[in-house]
């Protein structure tokens, strides 16, 4: 009986892993296709589509744009999120619960609607479509995330550490730099990393709010118009590879140090 | 077949490389209240898990009611466990929690309800039947866990640090209740704790464990009065320990050279053997007394007022490593820095096998 | 530790201005770029594309035009199907990872299970197109095996949309359900076993009910993300069967009809809010 359960469990797990990996394997495999269609039979391996991606200035500049928007919007999100989390956690403000609710509200609204709202507003206000506009949108979606992550980590323990520092005569700004930020560093970093991930992969807001200079997901979307194309496979595989390297890097450096 | 309810024979257990139980044997009598007492890491919880069937020992056998239960799963053996965190199912009412074991046995709803109510009444919580666990206080949850385990009428009830999560006052109160309930139901209780006061208050049979071994066992009065080992003498209550070497042994009396001088007392040991002597704090006398064994002079390092008595710590003038722990009357005038003579009756000195 | 105690110790040096200085930037950002756009969208939805005064025409168009209705029905159907299938697939998988896989391999097993998260969302949908296309992997394989003579129409169908969504949400739900299962104190399971429940009844009476609140949270998350997504239905479902986000984007893209797009967005959001209120009771189940 136990053996049957184990066997069934293994088969099921393998089937689900197969389902999860099927599209990724197909994506990567046919990025190495030598001919012009990423469909069976496999004709590679060849790196010609990777060369095509790297020599496509639209794609490479979109990649730079994406990185820029991701880093800057995440930095803004984590800064605003940290300051407000600190404010709400340390001080009693009137209507605190309501205001905290307001800050986290965008988490419950889909990106499409946030993008639509900004599009209508910017359209009325005469703000042109740009990377800056998309970056503003990314802060809207990531600020509540950073706030929630950091706020949840500001417990009594941290409060007591700060009290001790204040007791020992640290002025507010030194307290912030020497105590609060270092103590909260894991949460701050987690917020930043999450924001980077979401901004990097965000499509619909960037699609609505940018025009000529745009981000990588939008540029990939534009590639899709040409139908099935090994170049899309190649760019997708590259994004995948870079993400995996980053994730493994963070897993090994940051998460390993985390106490149990 | 033995007459014992539980017979643990030569049980050893390893987690990976680490030996947590080393050749432990123990018998438990029907209707007894057994306490497994020891510091964390002593193997007491592992022993309880082996009794409950959650862990199968690497070596040795466990017999319950004469049957070999060594690898019988928890559900199939006549034991139930009260878990440290109580493990009350949060989505079920108190009544359903208590009735769960009966439900698993296929007992019909009406009987189940009646028996659950009865068990709750036994622990004094008849009114809590329809409540959810989170509506109860810590002490009440503890009692529900007890009722849930008792309702299926186990031969042995296992309690894993059952009072650990309660505050001191509640713990003392629950101790009395546990004892009363055990008397009423007559089930054998096996109770794990690291609190020696709890052990003394509850145990019919006290088992002192350290480093995977049973150091000492017996009625708590006996374990306290005549500890078998140095560990037992210091863990179950405090003791002053004098290390020494046997210089002479004849006719049921030994002479031992200690840092505080030669001491003669009744007992037997081989000449030349390294031994330890223990003296309970209440048996140490500060100041010379007629007919006492002198333990030399000592400098008082600390006096702690404890209400009904003063706890005095003093360092021997002969050997700074020798620390005396004495209990002086609350009216004693001794102060830190005083030099006092220390003595005790020869009969109060406990010779420990080292 | 009382809140008042906190404040009295924190404030003398901090002053009253500091806390507001800390929270104002975040609040301001939220007001300017989240609340204000929402108001703008609300106002816009009450105007006509052609100009003129306030009108409810955009809303009445939705309620009277069956093709618009159809998009909402499609959205709800697809979302419901996706949510149910994803939970049914993910729960056993998460259970296997949490209970059958040895402890030391669990982290790796879980990382592998969510690895495709790290491809970009657009690319993930595109990858399914490669698998499901007319000449794609599945059709070629089935024809190669002689199981079918003509390729099946897999892409540009609801089936494709659902497959793409399920792929994403199985990963997401595996994560949340796994975390839920691991959070359960092992003594619940031990207690059930001790009281005579076998593995099946332990699961039915104890593990499943205790993880239900977590499943509800996961289901709600799936619902919200699924019903608001444009990419997957657009790439995999195509234009044969529109869902609400596609309808919204179509108003902007083809006709630049912001008022109608705004009205449709607001209706979509209203549906999510209603779903939230309906689920709120379950989402807030507290564990003792």
Coordinates of C-alpha atoms in Angstrom, one line a residue, chain A residues 46-150:
Chain A
X46 CA 23.2 26.9 -34.2
X47 CA 23.8 30.2 -32.5
X48 CA 22.7 32.3 -35.4
X49 CA 19.6 33.5 -33.7
X50 CA 21.5 34.6 -30.6
X51 CA 23.8 36.6 -32.9
X52 CA 20.7 38.1 -34.5
X53 CA 19.4 39.1 -31.1
X54 CA 22.7 40.7 -30.0
X55 CA 23.1 42.6 -33.2
X56 CA 19.5 43.9 -33.0
X57 CA 19.9 47.4 -31.5
X58 CA 16.2 47.7 -30.8
X59 CA 16.4 44.6 -28.6
X60 CA 19.7 45.6 -26.9
X61 CA 18.5 49.1 -26.2
X62 CA 15.2 47.8 -24.9
X63 CA 17.2 45.6 -22.6
X64 CA 19.2 48.5 -21.3
X65 CA 15.9 50.5 -20.9
X66 CA 14.4 47.6 -18.9
X67 CA 17.3 47.4 -16.6
X68 CA 17.3 51.2 -16.1
X69 CA 13.6 51.3 -15.4
X70 CA 13.8 48.3 -13.1
X71 CA 16.7 49.6 -11.0
X72 CA 15.4 53.2 -10.7
X73 CA 11.8 52.3 -10.0
X74 CA 12.8 49.7 -7.5
X75 CA 15.1 52.1 -5.7
X76 CA 12.3 54.6 -5.5
X77 CA 9.8 52.0 -4.4
X78 CA 12.1 50.6 -1.7
X79 CA 13.0 54.1 -0.4
X80 CA 9.4 55.3 -0.2
X81 CA 8.3 51.9 1.2
X82 CA 11.0 51.9 3.8
X83 CA 10.5 55.4 5.0
X84 CA 6.7 55.0 5.3
X85 CA 7.1 51.6 7.0
X86 CA 9.4 53.1 9.5
X87 CA 7.1 56.0 10.1
X88 CA 4.0 53.8 10.6
X89 CA 5.9 51.2 12.7
X90 CA 7.5 53.7 15.0
X91 CA 5.0 56.4 15.5
X92 CA 1.3 56.5 16.3
X93 CA -0.3 58.5 13.5
X94 CA -4.0 59.4 13.4
X95 CA -5.8 57.1 11.0
X96 CA -2.8 54.9 10.7
X97 CA -4.7 51.7 9.7
X98 CA -6.6 53.6 7.0
X99 CA -3.5 55.2 5.6
X100 CA -1.6 51.9 5.6
X101 CA -4.6 50.3 3.8
X102 CA -4.4 53.1 1.2
X103 CA -0.7 52.4 0.6
X104 CA -1.3 48.7 0.1
X105 CA -4.4 49.1 -2.0
X106 CA -2.7 49.0 -5.4
X107 CA -1.8 45.4 -4.6
X108 CA -5.4 44.3 -5.1
X109 CA -5.8 46.0 -8.5
X110 CA -4.7 44.5 -11.7
X111 CA -1.8 46.0 -13.7
X112 CA -4.1 46.6 -16.6
X113 CA -6.3 48.9 -14.6
X114 CA -3.4 50.8 -13.0
X115 CA -2.0 51.3 -16.5
X116 CA -5.3 52.4 -17.9
X117 CA -5.7 55.0 -15.1
X118 CA -2.3 56.4 -15.6
X119 CA -2.8 56.5 -19.4
X120 CA -6.1 58.5 -19.0
X121 CA -4.5 60.8 -16.4
X122 CA -1.4 61.5 -18.4
X123 CA -3.4 61.9 -21.6
X124 CA -5.5 64.6 -19.9
X125 CA -2.5 66.2 -18.3
X126 CA -0.6 66.2 -21.5
X127 CA 2.3 64.1 -20.2
X128 CA 3.9 62.3 -23.1
X129 CA 4.4 58.5 -23.2
X130 CA 7.9 57.7 -22.1
X131 CA 10.0 55.4 -20.0
X132 CA 9.6 57.8 -17.1
X133 CA 5.8 57.4 -17.3
X134 CA 6.2 53.6 -17.2
X135 CA 8.7 53.9 -14.3
X136 CA 6.1 55.9 -12.4
X137 CA 3.7 53.1 -13.0
X138 CA 6.2 50.5 -11.8
X139 CA 6.6 52.4 -8.5
X140 CA 2.8 52.4 -8.1
X141 CA 2.8 48.6 -8.2
X142 CA 6.0 48.0 -6.3
X143 CA 5.7 50.6 -3.5
X144 CA 3.0 48.7 -1.7
X145 CA 5.0 45.5 -2.0
X146 CA 8.1 47.0 -0.5
X147 CA 6.0 48.7 2.2
X148 CA 4.3 45.4 3.1
X149 CA 7.5 43.4 3.2
X150 CA 9.4 45.9 5.3

